[in-house]
XYZ file of C-alpha atoms in Angstrom:
636
model
C 0.047 -0.166 0.364
C 1.232 3.466 -0.623
C 2.837 5.472 1.746
C 0.484 7.871 4.377
C 0.321 11.338 3.704
C 1.895 11.989 6.994
C 4.984 10.001 5.759
C 5.182 11.726 2.228
C 5.403 15.469 3.953
C 7.240 14.159 6.260
C 10.517 12.373 3.737
C 9.413 16.052 1.585
C 10.294 18.010 4.718
C 13.717 16.395 5.741
C 14.485 16.155 2.295
C 15.032 19.951 1.609
C 16.503 20.661 5.245
C 18.783 18.423 4.162
C 19.631 20.889 1.641
C 16.914 19.024 -1.289
C 18.925 15.903 -1.291
C 17.343 12.940 -0.555
C 18.715 11.981 3.363
C 21.498 9.938 3.897
C 20.550 6.183 4.911
C 23.873 6.003 7.606
C 24.459 7.537 10.722
C 27.923 8.455 10.495
C 27.142 10.699 7.441
C 27.426 14.392 10.236
C 24.143 16.741 8.915
C 25.054 20.151 7.461
C 24.774 22.601 10.556
C 21.792 25.214 9.076
C 19.299 27.722 10.313
C 16.218 26.889 9.602
C 13.768 30.397 8.885
C 10.239 29.801 8.578
C 7.010 31.961 8.041
C 3.670 31.222 10.799
C 2.139 28.781 8.039
C 5.995 26.751 8.020
C 5.429 27.028 11.524
C 2.173 25.065 11.552
C 3.425 22.595 8.865
C 6.916 21.618 10.258
C 5.517 21.417 14.385
C 3.209 18.309 14.104
C 5.113 16.277 12.309
C 9.254 17.228 13.519
C 10.133 17.714 16.577
C 12.749 19.745 17.772
C 15.401 16.749 18.811
C 13.912 15.371 15.007
C 15.147 18.848 13.602
C 18.469 19.096 15.431
C 19.017 15.505 13.991
C 18.899 16.827 10.878
C 21.431 19.895 11.050
C 18.783 22.399 12.517
C 20.893 24.537 15.410
C 18.080 27.819 15.325
C 14.922 27.481 13.944
C 13.167 31.221 13.506
C 10.172 33.208 12.499
C 10.502 35.279 8.731
C 9.210 38.430 10.605
C 11.466 37.929 13.760
C 14.380 39.986 14.443
C 17.476 37.898 13.351
C 20.976 38.295 13.657
C 23.533 38.017 11.013
C 25.161 34.005 10.758
C 27.499 34.642 8.175
C 29.296 31.391 8.000
C 26.194 29.322 8.142
C 23.825 28.275 4.948
C 19.864 29.207 5.291
C 16.683 26.961 4.250
C 13.550 29.577 4.430
C 10.189 27.613 4.125
C 7.285 30.584 4.008
C 4.564 31.165 1.695
C 5.478 32.872 -1.436
C 3.643 36.525 -0.679
C 4.191 39.949 -0.960
C 5.697 40.665 2.503
C 7.848 37.889 2.716
C 8.928 38.350 -0.156
C 10.003 41.844 0.793
C 11.740 40.602 3.629
C 13.782 37.717 2.069
C 15.353 41.063 -0.224
C 15.718 42.803 2.714
C 17.725 39.653 4.124
C 19.903 39.299 1.423
C 21.243 42.991 1.510
C 21.911 42.834 4.577
C 23.807 39.513 3.822
C 23.024 37.938 7.088
C 23.792 34.486 6.244
C 26.372 31.923 3.531
C 23.989 30.841 1.516
C 20.197 30.308 0.532
C 17.896 27.836 0.004
C 14.598 29.695 -0.379
C 11.650 26.962 -0.130
C 8.266 28.640 -0.876
C 5.416 25.850 0.670
C 2.541 27.126 -2.404
C 4.045 27.942 -6.435
C 6.063 31.726 -6.016
C 4.750 33.440 -9.852
C 7.628 34.848 -11.598
C 6.430 38.406 -10.769
C 8.169 37.599 -7.084
C 10.623 35.880 -8.405
C 12.355 39.115 -10.983
C 11.633 41.038 -7.453
C 14.116 38.629 -5.901
C 16.498 37.985 -8.406
C 16.970 42.233 -8.879
C 17.512 42.452 -4.553
C 19.513 39.526 -4.984
C 21.745 41.669 -8.141
C 21.878 45.157 -5.989
C 23.243 43.340 -2.615
C 25.216 41.323 -5.294
C 24.470 37.807 -3.073
C 23.817 36.194 -6.618
C 25.663 34.038 -5.593
C 25.145 32.817 -2.419
C 21.173 32.148 -3.870
C 22.024 28.485 -3.769
C 18.356 26.868 -4.719
C 14.713 28.131 -5.339
C 12.275 25.340 -4.974
C 8.486 25.618 -4.731
C 7.389 22.289 -1.957
C 3.807 22.245 -2.881
C 3.490 21.645 1.074
C 0.603 23.534 1.692
C -1.360 21.228 4.097
C -1.037 20.573 7.629
C -0.873 16.733 8.216
C -1.729 15.981 12.554
C -2.290 11.726 11.768
C -1.144 9.458 9.668
C -4.945 9.743 7.902
C -5.512 13.552 8.573
C -5.117 16.473 7.052
C -6.199 20.898 7.272
C -5.222 23.727 5.581
C -5.228 26.396 7.933
C -4.378 26.645 11.264
C -3.137 29.836 13.234
C -3.297 31.751 9.729
C -5.625 32.914 7.205
C -8.129 30.076 8.118
C -10.925 32.769 8.188
C -10.655 33.108 4.603
C -11.598 29.746 4.021
C -13.824 29.206 7.524
C -17.669 27.933 7.230
C -18.490 31.984 8.432
C -16.784 32.961 4.822
C -17.652 30.738 2.400
C -21.954 30.929 3.366
C -22.185 34.620 4.732
C -24.784 36.290 2.998
C -22.513 39.247 1.913
C -19.865 37.518 0.221
C -18.736 38.941 -2.727
C -18.061 37.023 -5.603
C -14.236 37.702 -5.793
C -13.826 37.494 -2.350
C -15.614 33.256 -3.305
C -13.079 32.921 -5.792
C -10.460 33.649 -3.808
C -11.454 31.372 -1.156
C -12.342 28.966 -4.014
C -8.399 29.480 -5.045
C -6.984 28.722 -1.881
C -8.101 25.629 -0.845
C -7.950 24.441 -4.347
C -4.400 25.135 -4.318
C -3.762 23.435 -1.186
C -5.713 20.693 -2.370
C -3.657 20.491 -5.728
C -0.625 20.100 -3.144
C -1.462 17.004 -1.054
C -2.008 15.726 -4.895
C 1.450 17.075 -5.444
C 2.958 15.239 -2.541
C 1.186 11.990 -2.575
C 2.169 11.748 -6.344
C -0.853 10.584 -7.335
C -3.834 12.036 -9.770
C -7.529 11.728 -7.819
C -10.932 11.051 -9.190
C -13.337 13.396 -8.115
C -16.937 13.088 -7.158
C -18.675 15.970 -5.417
C -22.474 17.021 -4.701
C -23.797 19.794 -7.759
C -24.673 23.335 -6.936
C -22.317 24.358 -2.894
C -18.615 25.112 -2.699
C -17.882 21.959 -3.163
C -18.860 21.969 -6.569
C -16.583 24.724 -7.681
C -13.564 23.516 -5.392
C -14.132 20.272 -7.692
C -14.470 22.373 -11.007
C -11.244 24.148 -9.850
C -9.575 21.579 -8.527
C -9.543 19.223 -12.146
C -9.206 22.163 -14.455
C -5.927 22.934 -12.537
C -4.600 19.535 -12.892
C -5.710 18.788 -16.147
C -3.614 21.820 -17.109
C -0.676 20.513 -15.772
C -1.113 16.855 -16.741
C -1.269 18.127 -20.200
C 2.201 21.025 -19.639
C 4.082 17.899 -20.052
C 7.686 20.267 -20.114
C 6.517 20.960 -16.406
C 4.276 18.086 -14.859
C 4.187 17.391 -11.904
C 2.829 14.373 -12.128
C 4.892 12.533 -14.711
C 7.325 8.975 -13.792
C 10.207 10.964 -13.993
C 9.244 13.972 -11.838
C 8.697 11.783 -9.360
C 10.718 10.002 -7.182
C 11.139 6.253 -8.048
C 8.517 4.021 -5.819
C 6.520 7.739 -5.155
C 4.021 7.224 -8.019
C 1.588 5.294 -7.677
C -0.513 3.314 -9.977
C -3.704 3.039 -8.236
C -5.774 6.220 -7.781
C -7.582 7.538 -4.977
C -10.999 8.604 -4.955
C -11.129 12.520 -3.594
C -15.014 13.235 -2.441
C -15.426 16.714 -1.605
C -18.401 17.486 0.428
C -19.567 21.161 2.078
C -20.198 21.052 5.416
C -23.989 22.009 5.146
C -24.567 17.880 3.979
C -24.303 18.018 7.934
C -24.157 20.975 10.601
C -25.696 18.525 13.613
C -22.431 16.185 13.810
C -20.207 19.310 14.556
C -21.958 20.878 17.395
C -22.188 17.110 18.726
C -21.049 16.311 22.060
C -18.064 13.667 21.914
C -17.064 10.540 24.188
C -13.993 9.026 22.904
C -10.506 10.638 23.544
C -9.748 12.381 20.621
C -12.427 14.338 19.758
C -13.173 14.896 23.393
C -9.463 16.488 23.840
C -10.302 18.765 21.110
C -13.898 19.822 22.224
C -13.125 20.494 25.742
C -9.625 20.855 25.801
C -8.629 22.851 22.760
C -6.408 20.104 21.223
C -4.357 22.172 18.829
C -2.029 21.233 16.461
C -1.469 17.670 18.122
C -0.420 19.372 21.311
C -3.425 20.281 24.477
C -3.429 22.751 26.937
C -4.553 20.978 30.170
C -5.138 23.069 32.595
C -4.450 22.392 36.613
C -5.923 23.558 39.791
C -4.136 26.197 41.586
C -3.545 26.613 44.947
C -6.961 29.127 45.113
C -10.203 29.403 46.449
C -12.860 30.089 44.005
C -16.874 31.296 44.995
C -19.680 28.380 44.902
C -19.928 27.045 40.791
C -17.018 29.154 39.653
C -14.156 27.561 38.325
C -11.098 27.575 40.560
C -8.052 29.246 39.502
C -6.090 27.356 37.605
C -2.568 27.199 35.525
C -2.221 25.636 31.961
C 0.332 22.752 30.889
C 0.502 22.238 27.688
C 1.333 18.045 25.817
C 2.066 16.957 22.427
C 0.065 14.308 21.592
C 2.277 12.274 19.143
C 2.217 9.220 16.647
C 5.286 7.499 18.356
C 2.834 7.350 21.919
C 1.832 3.856 21.694
C -0.890 4.281 24.586
C -3.051 7.342 22.652
C -2.631 5.101 19.060
C -4.272 2.702 20.195
C -6.811 4.508 22.878
C -7.339 7.845 20.472
C -10.208 6.627 19.424
C -11.837 4.567 22.158
C -14.078 5.656 24.989
C -14.086 8.025 27.246
C -14.251 5.412 30.232
C -12.032 2.978 28.318
C -9.510 5.212 28.196
C -9.783 5.773 31.848
C -9.480 1.918 32.214
C -6.292 1.623 29.980
C -4.570 4.611 31.521
C -5.271 2.872 35.470
C -4.598 -0.832 33.857
C -0.615 1.065 32.655
C -0.579 2.653 35.887
C -1.405 -0.178 37.320
C 1.479 -2.041 35.150
C 4.168 0.267 35.540
C 4.042 0.310 39.479
C 5.020 -3.523 39.480
C 7.576 -3.105 37.056
C 8.967 -0.241 39.067
C 8.455 -2.538 41.896
C 10.632 -4.986 40.552
C 13.631 -2.955 39.897
C 13.746 -1.984 43.255
C 13.313 -5.277 44.773
C 15.924 -6.906 43.018
C 18.647 -4.117 43.732
C 17.787 -4.472 47.550
C 17.478 -7.964 47.557
C 21.459 -7.765 45.658
C 22.099 -5.061 49.029
C 23.001 -3.120 45.711
C 21.331 0.103 46.252
C 23.841 2.153 46.053
C 26.817 0.305 44.583
C 27.874 1.268 41.611
C 28.076 -0.574 38.040
C 31.117 -2.469 38.595
C 29.949 -4.208 41.276
C 26.944 -5.270 39.773
C 28.638 -7.109 36.858
C 30.916 -9.200 39.438
C 27.676 -11.322 40.499
C 26.488 -13.273 38.249
C 23.628 -14.650 39.756
C 20.911 -12.397 39.234
C 23.148 -10.596 36.595
C 21.133 -10.938 33.821
C 17.828 -10.504 35.687
C 19.510 -6.769 36.794
C 20.806 -5.969 33.071
C 17.316 -6.542 31.793
C 15.556 -4.373 34.907
C 18.588 -1.013 34.612
C 18.431 -1.553 30.680
C 14.826 -1.175 30.413
C 14.974 2.156 33.321
C 15.112 4.510 30.278
C 12.176 2.858 28.767
C 10.300 3.154 31.807
C 10.851 6.558 32.585
C 9.661 7.654 29.478
C 6.182 5.440 30.370
C 5.978 6.836 33.233
C 5.650 9.853 31.445
C 3.255 9.222 29.015
C 0.947 7.705 31.763
C 1.543 10.901 33.478
C 0.353 12.954 30.715
C -2.897 10.325 30.106
C -3.495 10.386 33.472
C -3.183 14.630 33.511
C -5.523 14.747 30.129
C -8.052 12.253 31.443
C -8.282 13.482 34.594
C -8.914 17.105 33.323
C -11.776 15.757 30.702
C -13.413 13.449 33.331
C -13.567 16.959 35.364
C -15.391 18.899 32.648
C -17.643 15.124 31.876
C -18.647 15.915 35.386
C -19.557 19.094 35.167
C -20.762 19.316 32.778
C -23.177 15.938 32.548
C -21.111 15.879 28.900
C -22.109 12.439 28.874
C -25.665 12.860 30.225
C -25.496 15.271 26.731
C -23.767 12.960 24.424
C -26.810 9.849 25.488
C -29.735 12.458 24.739
C -27.847 13.729 21.111
C -27.433 9.957 20.043
C -30.913 8.944 20.975
C -32.059 12.315 19.153
C -29.521 11.688 16.058
C -31.117 7.681 15.549
C -34.796 8.762 16.315
C -35.204 6.692 19.605
C -37.188 8.602 22.255
C -35.558 10.733 25.072
C -35.513 9.557 29.443
C -35.700 13.271 29.750
C -37.331 16.442 28.125
C -35.848 19.318 27.299
C -37.475 21.380 28.541
C -36.033 19.925 32.030
C -31.999 19.946 30.567
C -32.104 23.853 30.247
C -33.765 24.641 33.151
C -31.230 22.948 35.526
C -28.588 24.954 36.548
C -26.661 22.314 37.041
C -26.555 20.890 33.375
C -23.724 22.361 31.267
C -22.743 25.239 30.426
C -25.292 28.035 27.552
C -23.426 26.631 25.128
C -23.838 22.801 25.788
C -27.996 23.946 26.003
C -27.980 25.725 22.498
C -25.737 22.781 20.319
C -28.213 20.164 22.179
C -31.288 22.037 20.694
C -30.004 22.534 17.559
C -28.921 18.891 16.948
C -33.269 18.127 18.495
C -34.124 20.678 15.814
C -31.792 19.943 12.781
C -32.871 15.952 12.872
C -36.395 15.983 14.586
C -38.231 14.223 12.079
C -41.680 16.212 12.414
C -41.499 20.426 11.545
C -41.315 22.252 14.648
C -44.016 25.050 14.996
C -42.874 28.407 15.225
C -45.001 28.613 18.923
C -43.081 25.421 20.205
C -39.601 26.825 18.644
C -40.383 30.470 20.453
C -41.569 27.714 23.386
C -38.072 26.840 23.559
C -36.050 30.104 22.785
C -37.500 31.493 26.146
C -36.365 28.835 27.883
C -32.716 28.625 25.979
C -32.376 33.145 26.683
C -33.746 31.518 30.543
C -30.505 29.499 30.970
C -29.104 32.570 29.400
C -28.644 31.656 25.631
C -27.115 33.590 22.655
C -29.311 32.384 19.901
C -27.584 33.654 17.174
C -26.815 30.562 15.798
C -30.565 29.363 15.785
C -31.398 32.114 13.281
C -29.248 31.292 11.186
C -29.908 27.596 11.381
C -33.753 28.224 11.043
C -32.645 29.804 7.657
C -29.959 27.095 6.572
C -32.577 24.515 7.922
C -36.022 26.514 5.453
C -33.282 26.733 2.669
C -31.423 22.999 2.224
C -33.501 19.884 1.456
C -34.363 18.790 5.039
C -37.591 16.623 3.426
C -34.566 14.265 3.034
C -31.730 14.677 5.918
C -34.034 13.062 9.241
C -32.899 9.920 7.107
C -29.414 11.106 7.165
C -28.947 10.429 11.214
C -29.984 7.043 12.231
C -28.449 3.384 13.207
C -26.895 5.196 16.392
C -27.524 5.226 19.884
C -25.999 4.232 23.085
C -25.918 1.266 25.616
C -25.247 1.172 29.077
C -22.746 -1.101 30.568
C -21.791 -1.181 34.749
C -19.210 0.410 35.232
C -16.151 -1.466 34.924
C -15.067 -2.994 37.714
C -10.846 -1.654 38.159
C -12.503 1.926 38.169
C -14.419 1.340 41.122
C -12.198 0.057 43.396
C -10.897 2.881 45.954
C -7.397 3.247 44.959
C -8.519 4.203 41.010
C -7.278 6.761 39.744
C -10.002 7.740 38.547
C -13.515 8.255 40.682
C -16.393 7.686 37.766
C -19.472 7.736 40.221
C -21.819 9.284 38.810
C -20.344 9.205 34.871
C -22.454 6.644 32.974
C -20.122 4.064 30.879
C -21.691 4.845 27.226
C -20.579 1.894 24.408
C -21.619 4.118 21.478
C -22.768 1.509 18.683
C -21.451 1.297 15.226
C -23.187 3.458 12.825
C -22.295 5.410 9.909
C -22.604 9.424 10.050
C -23.696 11.019 6.429
C -20.413 12.078 4.981
C -19.492 8.075 5.653
C -21.847 7.681 5.055
C -22.019 9.330 1.099
C -18.295 8.419 1.477
C -19.533 4.574 1.851
C -21.969 5.029 -1.022
C -19.179 6.094 -4.001
C -16.320 3.668 -2.829
C -18.467 0.877 -3.461
C -20.792 2.184 -6.559
C -24.023 1.524 -4.111
C -27.288 3.428 -4.800
C -27.748 5.327 -2.644
C -30.630 8.332 -3.389
C -28.452 11.753 -2.452
C -25.452 10.729 -4.310
C -26.945 9.518 -7.737
C -26.618 13.000 -9.456
C -22.697 13.566 -7.850
C -20.922 15.502 -10.620
C -17.805 13.118 -11.905
C -14.767 14.540 -12.743
C -11.121 12.394 -14.569
C -8.623 15.034 -14.590
C -6.258 12.056 -16.886
C -9.308 12.354 -19.490
C -8.936 14.676 -23.110
C -12.671 16.046 -22.555
C -14.116 17.428 -19.966
C -17.734 16.174 -18.998
C -21.046 16.934 -16.729
C -20.724 13.334 -16.146
C -22.654 12.002 -13.149
C -22.095 8.067 -14.238
C -18.497 6.861 -12.982
C -16.506 5.669 -15.694
C -13.612 3.664 -13.548
C -15.494 1.094 -12.037
C -12.415 -0.597 -10.357
C -12.769 -1.239 -6.880
C -11.368 1.657 -5.180
C -8.471 1.119 -2.737
C -8.133 4.447 -1.103
C -10.152 7.538 -0.865
C -9.649 10.963 0.904
C -12.951 12.951 1.881
C -12.919 16.390 2.152
C -14.834 18.774 3.882
C -15.075 22.556 2.211
C -15.424 24.477 5.484
C -14.960 23.085 9.516
C -14.062 19.508 9.799
C -13.799 17.468 13.140
C -12.164 14.872 14.999
C -15.898 13.062 15.577
C -16.289 12.787 11.302
C -12.481 11.725 11.229
C -12.875 8.690 13.978
C -16.449 7.388 12.209
C -14.505 7.060 8.522
C -11.102 5.383 10.534
C -14.043 3.077 12.460
C -15.243 2.587 9.036
C -12.622 1.234 7.441
C -11.278 -0.955 10.403
C -15.403 -2.452 9.979
C -14.339 -3.449 5.931
C -11.290 -4.946 6.923
C -12.266 -7.570 4.517
C -13.173 -5.359 1.087
C -11.184 -3.355 -1.552
C -10.391 0.204 0.446
C -7.607 0.134 2.691
C -7.308 3.544 3.711
C -9.533 6.167 4.004
C -7.983 9.814 4.409
C -9.730 12.969 5.875
C -9.201 16.742 5.185
C -11.005 19.795 5.689
C -10.417 23.370 5.457
C -10.029 24.365 8.844
C -10.646 21.643 11.836
C -12.729 24.256 13.987
C -14.299 22.445 17.726
C -17.761 22.861 18.238
C -17.427 26.076 20.441
C -15.567 27.630 17.455
C -18.280 26.531 14.973
C -20.931 27.925 17.385
C -19.095 31.599 17.463
C -19.932 30.863 13.146
C -23.093 30.394 13.287
C -23.498 32.817 15.978
C -21.610 35.336 13.332
C -24.213 34.478 10.239
C -26.980 34.445 12.862
C -26.617 38.014 14.474
C -25.787 39.439 10.328
C -29.738 38.043 9.397
C -31.022 40.398 12.066
């Protein structure tokens, strides 16, 4: 199977840091020491996949922001990794004039225009630094990889331009819409250059997803036809990078499903994103401080950040697990660690070696083998301890939020709404209960109820709920927008999109009920999520397996390798799909990502081997609700 998007992007970055040469396999070769200069875009791309020690291994002694005050370092090469924007190019010209470095390797995140190249050339001529410019490269790395099978386009810089709000606001100008679509297409083009494949594209008609599909098809088509400069010929791609199995790219509009981005979740990674604001694989956990605070208010806290890496085996195996399972697994790891730690101490004390040096240890043959294995595993044990402590802190922080905001109750109610089951508790009870979550939680619950209700709610009913929501301090602006959205979309079919979900409660794990457990889980429901496909997964499933599904019957079909563009909905390529990429125009979330991961796991015998999830921006429910509130405020 072809390498994942994270592996491809990591390899491209390492090649760039090795001055655009293939990195040497042998560890005996000393790396060339260099300075890395990036802008915020470059920082967002590098930080989730290369750690500081890895950068050091690649010979990077300093990494600096382009627009910071940098001192001259005349005897080292500098690798630049920046967007080809006007201000960045001007700053590079200034660096050339100031002769900051010995040589310059200029790498642009996406293609640099001829005009900007000419600006840099004239600056280099005037400064007399032309010989110092060693290489200028278009890297086509304009996307951020967060997982082996997940990417987003923007994080800290200019994400507003391609957000759900920007694409759906009422007063958006044609020129602004074009710019947003072009930015998305530029990044998606980078994704396929990095993967080294030309996809087959499917999209719905009549929305932003169709615009992106048309533009991407045109851009890929033009590049393939340009035989001199094509990025998709087998010569221009490194051997082995070019794959004959073409992926299916499904481009969808966020408006397909507005309930899931607001859904309270129950799996580890999605909870960390929703509750603790997981960003670029780094999570901030607030640890309680000493000061007391008034009743009901949260105590003063200090924040600590943790990196959740793909090298962390616990994270990799449990990020998609329901929260009680994670808490149980952390507890199990902790007990296992304690038994190993005791074993090392016991071995040393049995041999009377607490204070002895290594020489004395080696003289005792009887227990040597046992002790050697214990000593050699100490660094491993310490790393394991660090990871266990980290996950204990993260899980404890999540548990606090679950208890304070009754997130288990919200999750269970929303799952029932989405699968058309009857509710145990009325919405009005939830809204009037001051203990049940924040105003934002209540608003999210009501919007999901409103979107998923099979019967159309009367204005009187909505007003009745609105009064209760206002009494609970909710901002009603998002509801104004959702009412308009529901009236405009063909919502007749939508209620059937959800379903098959729901939860079942099983008795709490005995391990967590022990008094010695790190997690006091009393009062928290042990919910097990039933496997079901969300709307995005359902559409992907129909397109991957060429099923007849009413929602996808008129989806457009683009093949950039075909000579003529056809306005067709009939797939010409009926080969089984091994790899698919599902891309959401607008806000993406970890709930849909996890649902696709589970879907692939469930298809172990099928042709599909990997689905990669992408989105123009990754936003948790808080951010998404803010965007809906802005849209709602503009309607009034």
